[in-house]
Tab-separated table of C-alpha atoms in Angstrom:
chain	number	residue	atom	x	y	z
A	1	UNK	CA	8.055	54.447	-54.938
A	2	UNK	CA	11.521	54.013	-54.217
A	3	UNK	CA	10.739	53.257	-50.682
A	4	UNK	CA	8.604	50.145	-51.750
A	5	UNK	CA	11.544	48.907	-53.927
A	6	UNK	CA	14.003	49.549	-51.125
A	7	UNK	CA	11.543	47.309	-48.762
A	8	UNK	CA	11.637	44.498	-51.332
A	9	UNK	CA	15.324	44.335	-51.721
A	10	UNK	CA	15.968	42.078	-48.683
A	11	UNK	CA	13.066	39.879	-49.278
A	12	UNK	CA	13.957	36.398	-48.328
A	13	UNK	CA	14.255	34.319	-51.472
A	14	UNK	CA	12.688	31.108	-50.332
A	15	UNK	CA	9.584	33.494	-49.402
A	16	UNK	CA	9.723	34.829	-52.915
A	17	UNK	CA	10.276	31.339	-54.548
A	18	UNK	CA	7.096	30.068	-52.504
A	19	UNK	CA	4.905	32.668	-53.596
A	20	UNK	CA	6.036	32.695	-57.318
A	21	UNK	CA	5.819	28.790	-57.016
A	22	UNK	CA	2.163	29.298	-56.078
A	23	UNK	CA	1.749	31.743	-59.142
A	24	UNK	CA	3.420	29.469	-61.668
A	25	UNK	CA	2.152	25.892	-60.495
A	26	UNK	CA	-0.142	24.114	-62.542
A	27	UNK	CA	-3.223	25.139	-60.583
A	28	UNK	CA	-1.834	29.061	-59.988
A	29	UNK	CA	-3.031	31.637	-61.936
A	30	UNK	CA	-0.059	31.578	-64.394
A	31	UNK	CA	0.012	27.798	-64.509
A	32	UNK	CA	-1.295	27.894	-68.066
A	33	UNK	CA	2.277	28.923	-69.548
A	34	UNK	CA	3.978	25.848	-67.827
A	35	UNK	CA	7.120	27.756	-66.663
A	36	UNK	CA	7.466	25.932	-63.613
A	37	UNK	CA	10.384	23.709	-63.620
A	38	UNK	CA	11.827	25.224	-66.765
A	39	UNK	CA	14.572	27.713	-67.275
A	40	UNK	CA	12.001	30.484	-67.870
A	41	UNK	CA	10.640	29.762	-64.364
A	42	UNK	CA	14.102	30.395	-62.884
A	43	UNK	CA	14.362	33.858	-65.215
A	44	UNK	CA	11.200	35.017	-64.142
A	45	UNK	CA	11.810	34.354	-60.492
A	46	UNK	CA	15.355	36.134	-60.866
A	47	UNK	CA	13.970	39.211	-62.701
A	48	UNK	CA	11.529	39.622	-59.682
A	49	UNK	CA	14.175	39.295	-57.358
A	50	UNK	CA	16.646	41.559	-58.864
A	51	UNK	CA	14.076	44.255	-59.903
A	52	UNK	CA	14.173	46.244	-56.756
A	53	UNK	CA	17.863	46.161	-56.423
A	54	UNK	CA	18.163	47.726	-59.960
A	55	UNK	CA	15.462	50.156	-59.521
A	56	UNK	CA	16.666	51.315	-56.002
A	57	UNK	CA	20.413	51.675	-56.991
A	58	UNK	CA	19.678	53.133	-60.356
A	59	UNK	CA	17.487	55.718	-58.726
A	60	UNK	CA	20.175	56.387	-56.083
A	61	UNK	CA	22.692	56.953	-58.828
A	62	UNK	CA	20.686	59.361	-60.842
A	63	UNK	CA	19.623	61.335	-57.770
A	64	UNK	CA	23.199	61.504	-56.621
A	65	UNK	CA	24.125	63.537	-59.926
A	66	UNK	CA	24.802	67.056	-59.095
A	67	UNK	CA	21.346	68.897	-60.035
A	68	UNK	CA	23.197	71.811	-61.151
A	69	UNK	CA	24.586	69.593	-64.077
A	70	UNK	CA	21.629	70.126	-65.862
A	71	UNK	CA	21.264	73.769	-65.739
A	72	UNK	CA	24.964	73.841	-66.843
A	73	UNK	CA	24.226	71.726	-69.846
A	74	UNK	CA	21.299	73.910	-70.706
A	75	UNK	CA	23.367	77.102	-70.741
A	76	UNK	CA	25.738	75.261	-72.794
A	77	UNK	CA	22.967	74.672	-75.483
A	78	UNK	CA	22.064	70.986	-74.807
A	79	UNK	CA	18.733	69.894	-75.684
A	80	UNK	CA	16.433	68.006	-73.264
A	81	UNK	CA	17.704	64.715	-74.664
A	82	UNK	CA	21.217	65.543	-74.419
A	83	UNK	CA	20.820	66.812	-70.832
A	84	UNK	CA	19.302	63.325	-69.999
A	85	UNK	CA	22.519	61.899	-71.732
A	86	UNK	CA	24.604	63.822	-69.441
A	87	UNK	CA	23.103	62.842	-66.381
A	88	UNK	CA	23.043	59.234	-67.463
A	89	UNK	CA	26.558	59.524	-68.221
A	90	UNK	CA	27.392	60.859	-64.880
A	91	UNK	CA	25.343	58.232	-63.141
A	92	UNK	CA	27.096	55.416	-65.347
A	93	UNK	CA	29.094	53.776	-62.482
A	94	UNK	CA	26.029	53.801	-60.025
A	95	UNK	CA	24.031	52.082	-62.932
A	96	UNK	CA	26.818	49.618	-63.427
A	97	UNK	CA	26.893	48.972	-59.830
A	98	UNK	CA	23.195	48.212	-59.756
A	99	UNK	CA	23.768	45.653	-62.676
A	100	UNK	CA	26.580	44.024	-60.917
A	101	UNK	CA	24.874	43.986	-57.724
A	102	UNK	CA	21.708	42.661	-59.457
A	103	UNK	CA	23.917	39.704	-61.348
A	104	UNK	CA	25.376	38.681	-58.112
A	105	UNK	CA	22.216	38.501	-56.073
A	106	UNK	CA	20.500	36.449	-58.975
A	107	UNK	CA	23.656	34.366	-59.617
A	108	UNK	CA	24.406	33.383	-56.044
A	109	UNK	CA	20.911	32.744	-54.592
A	110	UNK	CA	19.267	29.394	-54.083
A	111	UNK	CA	15.731	29.740	-53.186
A	112	UNK	CA	14.282	30.826	-56.135
A	113	UNK	CA	16.320	28.734	-58.359
A	114	UNK	CA	15.409	25.513	-56.286
A	115	UNK	CA	11.714	26.228	-56.188
A	116	UNK	CA	11.029	27.361	-59.439
A	117	UNK	CA	13.733	25.303	-61.622
A	118	UNK	CA	13.442	22.031	-59.469
A	119	UNK	CA	17.455	21.324	-60.112
A	120	UNK	CA	16.735	19.197	-62.830
A	121	UNK	CA	20.008	17.952	-64.431
A	122	UNK	CA	20.790	19.332	-67.807
A	123	UNK	CA	17.793	21.703	-67.691
A	124	UNK	CA	17.491	23.833	-64.550
A	125	UNK	CA	20.570	22.880	-62.519
A	126	UNK	CA	22.431	25.842	-61.757
A	127	UNK	CA	25.671	26.359	-59.630
A	128	UNK	CA	24.002	27.096	-56.454
A	129	UNK	CA	21.510	24.125	-56.748
A	130	UNK	CA	24.259	22.103	-57.683
A	131	UNK	CA	26.139	22.984	-54.607
A	132	UNK	CA	23.331	22.330	-52.234
A	133	UNK	CA	22.441	18.912	-54.101
A	134	UNK	CA	26.382	17.802	-53.798
A	135	UNK	CA	26.476	18.829	-50.133
A	136	UNK	CA	23.549	16.638	-49.475
A	137	UNK	CA	25.111	13.851	-50.967
A	138	UNK	CA	28.155	13.999	-49.002
A	139	UNK	CA	30.263	15.369	-51.956
A	140	UNK	CA	31.788	17.940	-50.014
A	141	UNK	CA	34.980	18.304	-52.305
A	142	UNK	CA	32.786	18.935	-55.163
A	143	UNK	CA	30.677	21.323	-53.523
A	144	UNK	CA	33.611	23.296	-52.317
A	145	UNK	CA	35.148	23.452	-55.927
A	146	UNK	CA	31.663	24.546	-57.227
A	147	UNK	CA	31.470	27.115	-54.702
A	148	UNK	CA	35.045	28.465	-55.519
A	149	UNK	CA	33.749	28.761	-59.133
A	150	UNK	CA	30.618	30.769	-57.887
A	151	UNK	CA	32.769	33.118	-55.682
A	152	UNK	CA	35.390	33.485	-58.461
A	153	UNK	CA	32.910	34.508	-60.822
A	154	UNK	CA	31.179	36.895	-58.389
A	155	UNK	CA	34.330	38.572	-57.080
A	156	UNK	CA	36.016	38.724	-60.485
A	157	UNK	CA	33.148	40.914	-61.890
A	158	UNK	CA	33.067	43.105	-58.894
A	159	UNK	CA	36.760	43.550	-59.075
A	160	UNK	CA	36.639	44.283	-62.771
A	161	UNK	CA	34.065	47.033	-62.239
A	162	UNK	CA	36.164	48.614	-59.449
A	163	UNK	CA	39.116	48.716	-61.287
A	164	UNK	CA	37.578	50.075	-64.613
A	165	UNK	CA	35.769	52.589	-62.478
A	166	UNK	CA	39.062	53.652	-60.818
A	167	UNK	CA	41.041	53.895	-64.290
A	168	UNK	CA	37.971	55.865	-65.901
B	1	UNK	CA	25.702	105.626	-78.372
B	2	UNK	CA	26.598	101.930	-78.466
B	3	UNK	CA	23.703	99.619	-79.452
B	4	UNK	CA	22.476	97.374	-76.671
B	5	UNK	CA	23.161	93.677	-77.293
B	6	UNK	CA	21.161	92.518	-74.541
B	7	UNK	CA	18.275	94.338	-72.628
B	8	UNK	CA	15.946	93.358	-70.030
B	9	UNK	CA	12.875	95.701	-69.778
B	10	UNK	CA	10.558	95.958	-67.046
B	11	UNK	CA	11.396	92.530	-65.811
B	12	UNK	CA	9.728	91.194	-62.582
B	13	UNK	CA	10.031	87.963	-60.953
B	14	UNK	CA	7.968	86.697	-58.297
B	15	UNK	CA	8.521	83.616	-56.008
B	16	UNK	CA	5.478	82.460	-54.142
B	17	UNK	CA	4.233	86.007	-53.521
B	18	UNK	CA	7.618	87.639	-52.833
B	19	UNK	CA	9.193	89.894	-55.331
B	20	UNK	CA	12.804	88.929	-56.278
B	21	UNK	CA	13.126	91.571	-59.228
B	22	UNK	CA	10.618	94.542	-59.400
B	23	UNK	CA	10.424	96.357	-63.048
B	24	UNK	CA	14.303	95.844	-63.736
B	25	UNK	CA	15.746	97.458	-66.762
B	26	UNK	CA	19.252	96.567	-67.715
B	27	UNK	CA	21.362	97.279	-70.860
B	28	UNK	CA	24.460	95.311	-71.895
B	29	UNK	CA	26.497	96.491	-74.867
B	30	UNK	CA	28.603	94.751	-77.154
B	31	UNK	CA	32.493	95.073	-76.341
B	32	UNK	CA	31.730	96.054	-72.758
B	33	UNK	CA	31.742	94.647	-69.114
B	34	UNK	CA	28.376	95.554	-67.448
B	35	UNK	CA	28.737	94.498	-63.589
B	36	UNK	CA	25.677	94.318	-61.536
B	37	UNK	CA	26.446	94.891	-58.099
B	38	UNK	CA	24.518	94.690	-54.777
B	39	UNK	CA	24.362	92.959	-51.501
B	40	UNK	CA	23.358	89.317	-51.260
B	41	UNK	CA	19.881	88.648	-51.988
B	42	UNK	CA	19.433	91.709	-54.110
B	43	UNK	CA	18.374	89.855	-57.093
B	44	UNK	CA	21.688	89.657	-59.065
B	45	UNK	CA	21.804	85.970	-59.794
B	46	UNK	CA	17.731	85.663	-60.531
B	47	UNK	CA	18.533	88.450	-63.132
B	48	UNK	CA	21.298	86.654	-64.768
B	49	UNK	CA	19.304	83.541	-64.944
B	50	UNK	CA	16.454	85.218	-66.732
B	51	UNK	CA	19.091	86.895	-69.134
B	52	UNK	CA	20.499	83.434	-69.985
B	53	UNK	CA	17.196	81.846	-70.605
B	54	UNK	CA	17.345	79.610	-67.623
B	55	UNK	CA	14.196	81.217	-65.762
B	56	UNK	CA	11.534	83.105	-67.132
B	57	UNK	CA	10.147	86.642	-65.895
B	58	UNK	CA	6.822	86.961	-64.259
B	59	UNK	CA	6.460	90.172	-66.154
B	60	UNK	CA	8.566	92.254	-68.455
B	61	UNK	CA	10.801	90.963	-71.784
B	62	UNK	CA	13.961	90.411	-72.647
B	63	UNK	CA	15.848	91.633	-75.935
B	64	UNK	CA	18.625	90.658	-78.033
B	65	UNK	CA	19.669	93.384	-80.573
B	66	UNK	CA	16.296	95.311	-80.037
B	67	UNK	CA	14.318	92.048	-80.686
B	68	UNK	CA	12.029	90.324	-78.066
B	69	UNK	CA	13.319	86.605	-77.790
B	70	UNK	CA	12.202	83.763	-75.714
B	71	UNK	CA	14.125	81.851	-73.126
B	72	UNK	CA	15.212	79.220	-75.888
B	73	UNK	CA	16.361	81.894	-78.243
B	74	UNK	CA	18.267	83.675	-75.537
B	75	UNK	CA	20.012	80.362	-74.697
B	76	UNK	CA	21.258	80.177	-78.198
B	77	UNK	CA	22.703	83.862	-77.806
B	78	UNK	CA	24.046	83.810	-74.461
B	79	UNK	CA	25.921	81.269	-71.836
B	80	UNK	CA	26.192	81.659	-68.229
B	81	UNK	CA	29.273	80.804	-65.916
B	82	UNK	CA	27.930	80.145	-62.331
B	83	UNK	CA	29.519	80.859	-59.110
B	84	UNK	CA	29.842	77.182	-58.326
B	85	UNK	CA	31.832	75.813	-61.120
B	86	UNK	CA	30.341	72.383	-62.026
B	87	UNK	CA	32.542	70.065	-63.769
B	88	UNK	CA	31.617	67.162	-66.175
B	89	UNK	CA	33.265	63.773	-65.793
B	90	UNK	CA	36.055	63.503	-67.903
B	91	UNK	CA	39.086	65.736	-68.972
B	92	UNK	CA	39.308	69.492	-69.245
B	93	UNK	CA	39.344	69.081	-73.080
B	94	UNK	CA	35.861	67.156	-72.767
B	95	UNK	CA	34.453	70.015	-70.595
B	96	UNK	CA	35.462	72.761	-72.997
B	97	UNK	CA	34.192	70.641	-75.986
B	98	UNK	CA	31.156	69.666	-74.550
B	99	UNK	CA	29.080	72.684	-75.549
B	100	UNK	CA	30.710	72.648	-78.874
B	101	UNK	CA	29.598	69.171	-79.580
B	102	UNK	CA	26.003	69.798	-78.546
B	103	UNK	CA	25.988	72.775	-80.639
B	104	UNK	CA	27.210	70.673	-83.658
B	105	UNK	CA	30.386	72.536	-84.317
B	106	UNK	CA	32.288	70.717	-87.159
B	107	UNK	CA	34.636	68.301	-85.328
B	108	UNK	CA	37.752	69.904	-87.360
B	109	UNK	CA	37.062	73.132	-85.706
B	110	UNK	CA	36.749	71.793	-81.954
B	111	UNK	CA	40.398	71.394	-81.153
B	112	UNK	CA	41.328	75.056	-82.018
B	113	UNK	CA	38.471	76.572	-80.414
B	114	UNK	CA	39.292	74.597	-77.116
B	115	UNK	CA	42.792	75.623	-77.438
B	116	UNK	CA	42.100	79.267	-77.679
B	117	UNK	CA	39.618	79.219	-75.072
B	118	UNK	CA	42.018	77.449	-72.714
B	119	UNK	CA	44.750	79.894	-73.584
B	120	UNK	CA	42.683	82.798	-72.499
B	121	UNK	CA	42.459	81.557	-68.866
B	122	UNK	CA	45.852	80.417	-68.795
B	123	UNK	CA	45.153	76.659	-68.926
B	124	UNK	CA	47.012	75.690	-72.090
B	125	UNK	CA	48.453	72.134	-71.667
B	126	UNK	CA	45.552	71.199	-69.291
B	127	UNK	CA	43.485	69.480	-71.954
B	128	UNK	CA	44.389	65.773	-70.501
B	129	UNK	CA	44.083	66.573	-66.953
B	130	UNK	CA	40.877	65.346	-65.304
B	131	UNK	CA	38.516	68.439	-64.620
B	132	UNK	CA	37.383	67.262	-61.171
B	133	UNK	CA	40.926	66.794	-59.917
B	134	UNK	CA	41.719	70.359	-60.582
B	135	UNK	CA	41.694	73.134	-57.857
B	136	UNK	CA	38.403	75.176	-57.374
B	137	UNK	CA	40.289	78.246	-59.010
B	138	UNK	CA	41.412	76.166	-61.979
B	139	UNK	CA	37.868	74.629	-62.249
B	140	UNK	CA	36.507	78.196	-62.423
B	141	UNK	CA	38.833	78.863	-65.316
B	142	UNK	CA	37.849	75.644	-66.893
B	143	UNK	CA	34.034	76.971	-66.761
B	144	UNK	CA	34.987	80.229	-68.112
B	145	UNK	CA	37.020	78.479	-71.143
B	146	UNK	CA	33.891	76.383	-71.461
B	147	UNK	CA	31.654	79.542	-71.898
B	148	UNK	CA	34.128	81.432	-74.134
B	149	UNK	CA	34.483	78.219	-76.811
B	150	UNK	CA	31.057	78.766	-77.566
B	151	UNK	CA	31.667	82.145	-78.949
B	152	UNK	CA	28.158	83.276	-77.883
B	153	UNK	CA	27.255	87.096	-78.212
B	154	UNK	CA	26.695	87.397	-74.588
B	155	UNK	CA	28.122	85.816	-71.591
B	156	UNK	CA	26.757	86.131	-68.142
B	157	UNK	CA	29.150	85.419	-65.112
B	158	UNK	CA	27.961	84.946	-61.663
B	159	UNK	CA	30.424	85.938	-58.919
B	160	UNK	CA	33.389	84.489	-60.777
B	161	UNK	CA	35.982	84.656	-58.067
B	162	UNK	CA	34.124	84.406	-54.848
B	163	UNK	CA	36.316	82.508	-52.654
B	164	UNK	CA	39.340	82.239	-54.933
B	165	UNK	CA	43.075	83.159	-54.498
B	166	UNK	CA	44.401	86.338	-55.960
B	167	UNK	CA	46.389	84.398	-58.641
B	168	UNK	CA	43.354	83.014	-60.009
B	169	UNK	CA	41.244	85.868	-59.549
B	170	UNK	CA	43.705	87.717	-61.704
B	171	UNK	CA	43.742	85.202	-64.545
B	172	UNK	CA	39.826	85.083	-64.548
B	173	UNK	CA	39.714	88.855	-64.557
B	174	UNK	CA	42.075	89.100	-67.449
B	175	UNK	CA	40.022	86.410	-69.231
B	176	UNK	CA	36.982	88.326	-68.641
B	177	UNK	CA	38.646	91.627	-69.941
B	178	UNK	CA	39.854	89.731	-72.971
B	179	UNK	CA	36.403	88.112	-73.750
B	180	UNK	CA	34.639	91.508	-73.774
B	181	UNK	CA	36.348	92.666	-76.711
B	182	UNK	CA	34.104	90.603	-78.957
B	183	UNK	CA	31.132	90.162	-76.913
B	184	UNK	CA	28.633	91.831	-74.460
B	185	UNK	CA	29.735	90.550	-70.829
B	186	UNK	CA	27.419	90.806	-67.700
B	187	UNK	CA	29.119	90.321	-64.395
B	188	UNK	CA	27.423	89.638	-61.244
B	189	UNK	CA	29.559	90.476	-58.117
B	190	UNK	CA	29.453	92.109	-54.701
B	191	UNK	CA	33.400	92.502	-54.872
B	192	UNK	CA	33.566	96.368	-55.459
B	193	UNK	CA	37.212	96.603	-56.414
B	194	UNK	CA	36.622	93.875	-58.816
B	195	UNK	CA	33.782	95.736	-60.355
B	196	UNK	CA	35.822	98.785	-60.556
B	197	UNK	CA	38.604	97.137	-62.100
B	198	UNK	CA	36.663	95.268	-64.775
B	199	UNK	CA	33.455	97.288	-65.659
B	200	UNK	CA	32.753	99.806	-68.252
B	201	UNK	CA	29.147	100.324	-66.830
B	202	UNK	CA	27.939	99.386	-63.328
B	203	UNK	CA	24.244	98.566	-62.134
B	204	UNK	CA	23.524	98.826	-58.489
B	205	UNK	CA	20.580	96.236	-57.782
B	206	UNK	CA	18.867	96.533	-54.409
B	207	UNK	CA	15.951	94.589	-53.062
B	208	UNK	CA	15.172	93.651	-56.554
B	209	UNK	CA	15.216	97.257	-58.089
B	210	UNK	CA	18.056	99.125	-60.039
B	211	UNK	CA	18.696	101.935	-57.879
B	212	UNK	CA	21.502	103.419	-59.842
B	213	UNK	CA	23.578	102.825	-63.043
B	214	UNK	CA	26.203	104.491	-64.985
B	215	UNK	CA	29.775	104.677	-66.319
B	216	UNK	CA	32.073	102.909	-63.932
B	217	UNK	CA	34.382	105.743	-63.314
B	218	UNK	CA	31.429	108.056	-62.542
B	219	UNK	CA	29.393	105.450	-60.503
B	220	UNK	CA	32.393	105.216	-58.032
B	221	UNK	CA	33.529	108.531	-57.904
B	222	UNK	CA	30.182	110.132	-57.696
B	223	UNK	CA	27.334	107.918	-56.894
B	224	UNK	CA	24.004	109.853	-56.879
B	225	UNK	CA	21.751	107.315	-55.032
B	226	UNK	CA	22.154	107.373	-50.923
B	227	UNK	CA	22.044	103.370	-51.040
B	228	UNK	CA	24.555	103.323	-53.683
B	229	UNK	CA	26.788	105.697	-51.470
B	230	UNK	CA	26.368	103.299	-48.516
B	231	UNK	CA	26.927	100.230	-50.527
B	232	UNK	CA	30.020	101.559	-51.689
B	233	UNK	CA	30.959	102.430	-48.198
B	234	UNK	CA	30.227	99.007	-46.996
B	235	UNK	CA	27.362	100.559	-44.724
B	236	UNK	CA	24.450	99.180	-46.784
B	237	UNK	CA	22.074	96.759	-44.631
B	238	UNK	CA	20.715	93.737	-46.435
């Protein structure tokens, strides 16, 4: 199962956007919900995009917890739920990494946001689609400014998590 | 005769057809250190895990104070210290307090019990240190303190000083001796000098069977079984 999710981590966002577009478009099987070109369409697309990252990274984090920890917790009198809680606590930073990686992937990708959101001003325009639009318009200075904001947010989050992990 | 705190009666353990323990009978009494000695693969760890309620016997039963108990009940009476000490994330205090917290010890009692347990293994003042940053000897001492803090009637200790330096070994042995004053301690070791120093009784396990047991002084001075004589002389084959 993990192998399947691993395989989907690197799926091209344009391809995923296209398939989801076909699903959500008016003539598609989910067209009834009219999610295309709405924020919901983007949310659905990003969820599909990041699910493999979250599953794969979280599974790896849980697998990396020393299996003897469960035995230790049992011999100290922990219940099944308390043992699970200990394992989750040990995997905390791995799970945090999964969430940050998923956020960065969703926040910084273009294909799904463009194809499912349509880059509609004040409705579905996000940083990446705005950068693409302003570049196409020749507003390079604005594009660069927006890209700095994008990079700043992505890098700040990653650095904050790294610092928190180091100090824990 | 002292009443046995924990007993294994006719305990057999099979793994995929192979026999790890064969009708083993073991008794450990309150206030004593009982050592289980034997070569690697003799079944010492398997036996301790069964006595700790971490594994179930294929046949036979385990008794606490002459009453047969389930593995769940065993875990309420016993705790085990492993050869490889596993530290929880966090401080030494977090590690020693963990068992008390999950067993719902009143919060006001926890600091004192942690402190007392750490004092026994000469780690007072280490409360705020990160447990995983300690040396392996110090980690093993934390593991013993963690077990002592629970104040269970039986402590099972598996090869506590394997690969440790003499200073840590000495502290751990003192801690084991001290802890045995108020509980039954079962110690698994293939370190014969250590068994001689610590034990009140010794049980020799060989290929899953008890081949000899007795008072420590007699066991080492006058072993009856040929395999025990060979083992004490370091000549017993696996």
